PDB file of C-alpha atoms in Angstrom:
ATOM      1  CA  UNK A1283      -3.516 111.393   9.991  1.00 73.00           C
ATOM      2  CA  UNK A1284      -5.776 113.917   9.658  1.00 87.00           C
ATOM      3  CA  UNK A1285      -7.255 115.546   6.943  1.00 95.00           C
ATOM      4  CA  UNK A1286      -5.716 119.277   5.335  1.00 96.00           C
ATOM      5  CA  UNK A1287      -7.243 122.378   6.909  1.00 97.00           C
ATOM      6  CA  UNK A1288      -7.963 123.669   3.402  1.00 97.00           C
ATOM      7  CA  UNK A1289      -8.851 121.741   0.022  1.00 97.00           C
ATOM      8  CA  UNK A1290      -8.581 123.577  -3.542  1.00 96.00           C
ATOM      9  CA  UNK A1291     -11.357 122.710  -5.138  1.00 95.00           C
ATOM     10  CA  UNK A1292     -11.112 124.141  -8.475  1.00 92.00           C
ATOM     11  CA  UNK A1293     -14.093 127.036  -8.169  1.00 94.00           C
ATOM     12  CA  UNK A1294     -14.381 126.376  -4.310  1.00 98.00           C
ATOM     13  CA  UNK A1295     -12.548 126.893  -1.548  1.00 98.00           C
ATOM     14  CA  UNK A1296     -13.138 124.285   1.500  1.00 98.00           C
ATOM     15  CA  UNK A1297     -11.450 125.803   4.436  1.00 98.00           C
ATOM     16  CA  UNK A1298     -11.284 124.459   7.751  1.00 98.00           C
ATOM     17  CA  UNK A1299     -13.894 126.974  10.131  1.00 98.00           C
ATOM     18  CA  UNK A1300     -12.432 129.820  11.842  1.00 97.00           C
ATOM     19  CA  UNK A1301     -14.233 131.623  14.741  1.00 97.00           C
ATOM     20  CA  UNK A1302     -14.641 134.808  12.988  1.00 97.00           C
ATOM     21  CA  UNK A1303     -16.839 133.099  10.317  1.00 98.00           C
ATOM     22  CA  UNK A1304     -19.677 133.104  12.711  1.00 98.00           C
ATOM     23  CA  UNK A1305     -21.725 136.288  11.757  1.00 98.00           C
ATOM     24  CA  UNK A1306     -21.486 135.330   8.057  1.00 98.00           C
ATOM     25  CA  UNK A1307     -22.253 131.732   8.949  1.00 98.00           C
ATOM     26  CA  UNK A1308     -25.322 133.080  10.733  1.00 98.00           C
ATOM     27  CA  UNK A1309     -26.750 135.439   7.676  1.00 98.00           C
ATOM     28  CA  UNK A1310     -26.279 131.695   5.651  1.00 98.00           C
ATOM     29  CA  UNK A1311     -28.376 129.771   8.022  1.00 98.00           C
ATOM     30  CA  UNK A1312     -30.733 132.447   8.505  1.00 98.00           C
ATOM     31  CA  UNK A1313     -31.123 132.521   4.282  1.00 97.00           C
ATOM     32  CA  UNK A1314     -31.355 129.238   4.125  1.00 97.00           C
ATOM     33  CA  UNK A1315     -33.582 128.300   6.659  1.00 97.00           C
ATOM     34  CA  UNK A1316     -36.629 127.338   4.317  1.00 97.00           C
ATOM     35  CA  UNK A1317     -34.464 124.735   2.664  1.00 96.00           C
ATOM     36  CA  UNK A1318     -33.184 123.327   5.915  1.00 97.00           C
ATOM     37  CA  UNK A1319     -35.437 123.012   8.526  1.00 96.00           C
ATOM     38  CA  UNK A1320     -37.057 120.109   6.824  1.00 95.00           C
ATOM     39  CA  UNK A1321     -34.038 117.700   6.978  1.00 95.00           C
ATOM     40  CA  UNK A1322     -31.619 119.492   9.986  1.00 95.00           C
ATOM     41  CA  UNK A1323     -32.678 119.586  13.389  1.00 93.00           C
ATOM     42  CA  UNK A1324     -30.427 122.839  14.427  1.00 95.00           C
ATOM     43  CA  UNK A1325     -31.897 124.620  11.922  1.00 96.00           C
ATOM     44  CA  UNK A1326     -34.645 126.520  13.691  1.00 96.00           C
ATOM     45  CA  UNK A1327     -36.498 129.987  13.389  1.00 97.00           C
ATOM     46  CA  UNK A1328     -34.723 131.240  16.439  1.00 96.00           C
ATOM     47  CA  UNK A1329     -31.091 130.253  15.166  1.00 97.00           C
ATOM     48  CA  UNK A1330     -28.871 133.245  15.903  1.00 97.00           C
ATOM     49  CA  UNK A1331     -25.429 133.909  16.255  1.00 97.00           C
ATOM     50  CA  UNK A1332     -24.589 132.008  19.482  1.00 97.00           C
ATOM     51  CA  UNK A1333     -26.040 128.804  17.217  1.00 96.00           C
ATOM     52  CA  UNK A1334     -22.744 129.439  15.048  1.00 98.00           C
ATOM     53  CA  UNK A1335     -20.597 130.516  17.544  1.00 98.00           C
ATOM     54  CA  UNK A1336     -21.351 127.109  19.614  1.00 97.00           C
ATOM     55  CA  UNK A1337     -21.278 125.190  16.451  1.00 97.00           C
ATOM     56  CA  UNK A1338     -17.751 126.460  15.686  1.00 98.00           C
ATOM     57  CA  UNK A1339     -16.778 125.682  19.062  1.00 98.00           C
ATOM     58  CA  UNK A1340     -17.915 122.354  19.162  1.00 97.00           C
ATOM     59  CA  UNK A1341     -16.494 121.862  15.170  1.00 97.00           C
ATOM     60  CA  UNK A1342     -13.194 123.330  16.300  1.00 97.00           C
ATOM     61  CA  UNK A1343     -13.080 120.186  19.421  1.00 98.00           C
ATOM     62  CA  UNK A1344     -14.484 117.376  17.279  1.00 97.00           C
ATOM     63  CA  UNK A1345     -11.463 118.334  14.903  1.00 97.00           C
ATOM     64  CA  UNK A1346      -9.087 118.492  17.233  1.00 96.00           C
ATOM     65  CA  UNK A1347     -10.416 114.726  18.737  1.00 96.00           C
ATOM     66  CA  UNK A1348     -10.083 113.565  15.379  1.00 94.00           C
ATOM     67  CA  UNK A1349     -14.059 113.032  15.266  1.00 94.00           C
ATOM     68  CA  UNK A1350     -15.254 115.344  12.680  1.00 96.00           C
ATOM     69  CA  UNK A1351     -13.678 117.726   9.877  1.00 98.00           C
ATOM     70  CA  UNK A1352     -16.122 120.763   9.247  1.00 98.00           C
ATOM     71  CA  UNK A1353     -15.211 122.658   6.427  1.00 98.00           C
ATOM     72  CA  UNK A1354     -16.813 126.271   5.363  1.00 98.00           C
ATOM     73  CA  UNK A1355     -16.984 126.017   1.635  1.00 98.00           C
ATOM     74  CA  UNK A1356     -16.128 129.552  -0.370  1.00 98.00           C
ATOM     75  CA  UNK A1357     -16.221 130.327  -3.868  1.00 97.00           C
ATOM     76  CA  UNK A1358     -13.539 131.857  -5.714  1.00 93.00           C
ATOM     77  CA  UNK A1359     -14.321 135.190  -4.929  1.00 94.00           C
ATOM     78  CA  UNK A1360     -14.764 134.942  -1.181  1.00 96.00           C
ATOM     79  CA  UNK A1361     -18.656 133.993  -1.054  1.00 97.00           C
ATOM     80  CA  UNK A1362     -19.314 131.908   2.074  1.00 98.00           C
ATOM     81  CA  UNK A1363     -21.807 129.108   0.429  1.00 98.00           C
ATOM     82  CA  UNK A1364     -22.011 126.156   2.877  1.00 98.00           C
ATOM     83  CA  UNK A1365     -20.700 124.027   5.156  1.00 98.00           C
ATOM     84  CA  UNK A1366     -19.348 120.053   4.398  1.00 98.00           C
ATOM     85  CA  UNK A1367     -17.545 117.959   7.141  1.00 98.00           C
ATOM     86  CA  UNK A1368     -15.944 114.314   7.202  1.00 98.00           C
ATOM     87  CA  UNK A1369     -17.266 112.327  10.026  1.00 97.00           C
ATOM     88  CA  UNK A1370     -16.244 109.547  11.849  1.00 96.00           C
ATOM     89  CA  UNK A1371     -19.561 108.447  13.017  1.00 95.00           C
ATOM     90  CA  UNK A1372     -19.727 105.075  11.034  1.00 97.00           C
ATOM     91  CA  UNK A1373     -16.892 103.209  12.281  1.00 94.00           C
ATOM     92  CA  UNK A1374     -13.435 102.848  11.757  1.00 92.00           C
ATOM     93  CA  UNK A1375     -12.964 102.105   8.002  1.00 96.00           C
ATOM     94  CA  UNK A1376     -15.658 104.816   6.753  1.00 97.00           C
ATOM     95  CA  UNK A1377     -16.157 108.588   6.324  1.00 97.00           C
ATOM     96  CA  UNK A1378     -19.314 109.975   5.894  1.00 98.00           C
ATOM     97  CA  UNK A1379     -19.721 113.404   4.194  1.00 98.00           C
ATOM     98  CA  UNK A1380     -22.401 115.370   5.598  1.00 98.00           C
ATOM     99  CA  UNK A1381     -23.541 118.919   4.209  1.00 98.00           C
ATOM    100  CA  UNK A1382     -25.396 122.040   3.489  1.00 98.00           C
ATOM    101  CA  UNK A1383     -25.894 124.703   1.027  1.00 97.00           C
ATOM    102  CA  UNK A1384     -26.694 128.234   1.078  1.00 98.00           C
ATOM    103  CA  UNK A1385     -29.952 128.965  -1.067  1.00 97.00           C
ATOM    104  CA  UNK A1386     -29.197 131.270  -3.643  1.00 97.00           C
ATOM    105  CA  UNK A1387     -26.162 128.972  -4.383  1.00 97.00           C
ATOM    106  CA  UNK A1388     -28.078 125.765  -4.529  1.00 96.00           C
ATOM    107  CA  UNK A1389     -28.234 124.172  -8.165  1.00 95.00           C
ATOM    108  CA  UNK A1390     -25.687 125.297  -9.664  1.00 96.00           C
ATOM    109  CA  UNK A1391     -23.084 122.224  -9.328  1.00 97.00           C
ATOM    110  CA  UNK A1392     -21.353 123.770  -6.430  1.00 98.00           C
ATOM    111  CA  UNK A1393     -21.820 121.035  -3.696  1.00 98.00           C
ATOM    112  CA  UNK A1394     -21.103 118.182  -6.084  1.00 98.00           C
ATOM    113  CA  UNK A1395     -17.914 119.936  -6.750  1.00 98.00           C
ATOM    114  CA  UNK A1396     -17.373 120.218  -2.724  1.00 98.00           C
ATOM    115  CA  UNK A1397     -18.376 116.409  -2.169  1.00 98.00           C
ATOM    116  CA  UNK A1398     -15.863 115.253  -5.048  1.00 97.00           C
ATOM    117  CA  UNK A1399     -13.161 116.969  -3.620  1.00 98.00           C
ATOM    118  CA  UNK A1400     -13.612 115.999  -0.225  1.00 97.00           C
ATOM    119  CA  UNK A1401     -14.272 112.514  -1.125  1.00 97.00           C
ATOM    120  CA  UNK A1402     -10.932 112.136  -3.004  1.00 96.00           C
ATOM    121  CA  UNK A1403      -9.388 113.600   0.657  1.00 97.00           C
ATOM    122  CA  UNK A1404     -11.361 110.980   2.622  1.00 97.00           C
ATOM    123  CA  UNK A1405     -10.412 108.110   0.457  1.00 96.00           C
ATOM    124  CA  UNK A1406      -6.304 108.873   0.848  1.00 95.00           C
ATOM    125  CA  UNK A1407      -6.984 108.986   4.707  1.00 95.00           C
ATOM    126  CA  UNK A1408      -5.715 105.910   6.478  1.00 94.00           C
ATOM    127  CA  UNK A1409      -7.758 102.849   7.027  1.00 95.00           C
ATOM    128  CA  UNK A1410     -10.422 104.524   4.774  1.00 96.00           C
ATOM    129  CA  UNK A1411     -12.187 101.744   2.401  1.00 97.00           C
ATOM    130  CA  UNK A1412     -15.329 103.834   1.770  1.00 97.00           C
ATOM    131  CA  UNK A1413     -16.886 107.298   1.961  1.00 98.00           C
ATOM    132  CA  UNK A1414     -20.968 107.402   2.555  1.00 98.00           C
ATOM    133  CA  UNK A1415     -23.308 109.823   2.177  1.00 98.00           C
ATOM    134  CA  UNK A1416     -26.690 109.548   4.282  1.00 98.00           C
ATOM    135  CA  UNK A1417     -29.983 111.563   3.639  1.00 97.00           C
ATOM    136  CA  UNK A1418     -33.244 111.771   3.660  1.00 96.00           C
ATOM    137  CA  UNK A1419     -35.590 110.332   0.721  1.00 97.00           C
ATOM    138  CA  UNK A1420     -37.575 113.841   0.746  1.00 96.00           C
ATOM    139  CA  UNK A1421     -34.313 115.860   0.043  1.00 96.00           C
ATOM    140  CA  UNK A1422     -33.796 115.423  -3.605  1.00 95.00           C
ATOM    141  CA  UNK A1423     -31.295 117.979  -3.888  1.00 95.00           C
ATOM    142  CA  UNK A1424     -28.951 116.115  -1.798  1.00 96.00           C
ATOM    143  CA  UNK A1425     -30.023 112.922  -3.544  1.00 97.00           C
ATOM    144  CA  UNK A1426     -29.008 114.554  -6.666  1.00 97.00           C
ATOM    145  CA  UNK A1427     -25.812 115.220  -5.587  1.00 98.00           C
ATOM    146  CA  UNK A1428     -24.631 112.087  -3.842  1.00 98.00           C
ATOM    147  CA  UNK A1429     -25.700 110.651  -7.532  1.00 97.00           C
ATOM    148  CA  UNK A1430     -23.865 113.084  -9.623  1.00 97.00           C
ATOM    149  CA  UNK A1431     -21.046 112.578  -7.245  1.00 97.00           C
ATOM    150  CA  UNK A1432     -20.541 108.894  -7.748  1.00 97.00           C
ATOM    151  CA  UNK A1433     -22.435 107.594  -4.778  1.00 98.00           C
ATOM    152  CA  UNK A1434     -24.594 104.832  -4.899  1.00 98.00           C
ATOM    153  CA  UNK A1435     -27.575 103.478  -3.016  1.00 98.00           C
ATOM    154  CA  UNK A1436     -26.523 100.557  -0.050  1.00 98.00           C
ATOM    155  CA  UNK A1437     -29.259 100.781   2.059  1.00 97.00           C
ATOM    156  CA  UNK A1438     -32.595 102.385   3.478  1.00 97.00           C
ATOM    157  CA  UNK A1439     -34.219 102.852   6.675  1.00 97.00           C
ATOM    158  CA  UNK A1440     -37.015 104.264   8.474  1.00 96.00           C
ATOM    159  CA  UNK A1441     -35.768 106.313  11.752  1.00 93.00           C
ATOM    160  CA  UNK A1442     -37.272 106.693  14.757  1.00 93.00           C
ATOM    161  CA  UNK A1443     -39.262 110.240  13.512  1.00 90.00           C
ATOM    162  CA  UNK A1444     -41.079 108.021  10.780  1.00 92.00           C
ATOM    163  CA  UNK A1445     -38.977 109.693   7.512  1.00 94.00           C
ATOM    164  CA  UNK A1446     -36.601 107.392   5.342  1.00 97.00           C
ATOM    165  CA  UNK A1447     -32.841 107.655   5.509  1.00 97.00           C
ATOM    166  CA  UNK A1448     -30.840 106.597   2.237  1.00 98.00           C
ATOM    167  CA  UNK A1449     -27.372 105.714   2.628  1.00 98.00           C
ATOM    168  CA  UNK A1450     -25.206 106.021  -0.851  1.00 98.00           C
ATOM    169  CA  UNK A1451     -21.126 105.266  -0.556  1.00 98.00           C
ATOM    170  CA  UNK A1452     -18.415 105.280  -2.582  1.00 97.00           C
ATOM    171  CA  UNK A1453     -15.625 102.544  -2.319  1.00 96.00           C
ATOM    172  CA  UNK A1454     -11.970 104.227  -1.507  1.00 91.00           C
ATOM    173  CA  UNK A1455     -10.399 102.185  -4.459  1.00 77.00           C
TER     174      UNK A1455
END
């Protein structure tokens, strides 16, 4: 089972990506790239529209394996604001959420909104006993909202690169 292609969130939209996302996907990278260079590797000065058509290519397969779940979050009124996806990276028995917010829209509750709605999808998948949430210790604002979102600390390490990666989860009962 798989999960829905779109989730009501309340004041957000998560909708599964569609191709013709990709030039507003790009202008939301492009915005946001002084927020997310720091903590995700495909975010890079030269990211351009091929970046996002490729990524919703790839996104499209992984969903269709049953791998990964990439969702393009929207506010009520249309506003492309992010991206959030379910993956399947952690074994069988776990979800982790893993996402990204478009600047202007960052602290104003909208991604701890996103992660509480997908997390109450992950947890009704089957086999599902926990959702997690990794990051790293510098990015406070996702640390805030793996927090806010019921998440809590299970581990730390230090990767390869030298920076700390926290790991927060949420049981599934």
């Amino acid at each position: 089972m798989e999960p829905p292609e779109m989730i009501n969130a309340g004041t957000l939209v998560l909708k599964r990506w569609e191709p013709e996302w990709a030039d507003e996907l790009t202008a939301a990278v492009r915005e946001s790239l002084p927020e997310l260079k720091p903590f995700l590797p495909w975010a890079t000065d030269d990211y351009e529209l091929s970046g996002s058509r490729a990524y919703l290519a790839s996104a499209d397969q992984s969903w269709e394996k049953g791998t990964d779940f990439q969702y393009a979050i929207f506010t009520a009124v249309g506003d492309l604001i992010g991206s959030i996806g379910l993956h399947t990276r952690m074994g069988p028995d776990v979800m982790e959420i893993g996402y990204w917010l478009r600047s202007p829209f960052a602290g104003q509750g909208h991604m701890t909104t996103a992660v509480q709605a997908l997390t109450r999808v992950a947890v009704t998948l089957p086999g599902i006993t926990r959702v997690a949430i990794k990051h790293d210790a510098r990015n406070t604002g996702s640390a805030r909202v793996a927090e806010k979102a019921g998440f809590t600390e299970t581990s730390r390490r230090v990767t390869d690169s030298g920076d700390t990666e926290i790991t927060r989860e949420r049981p599934a009962a």
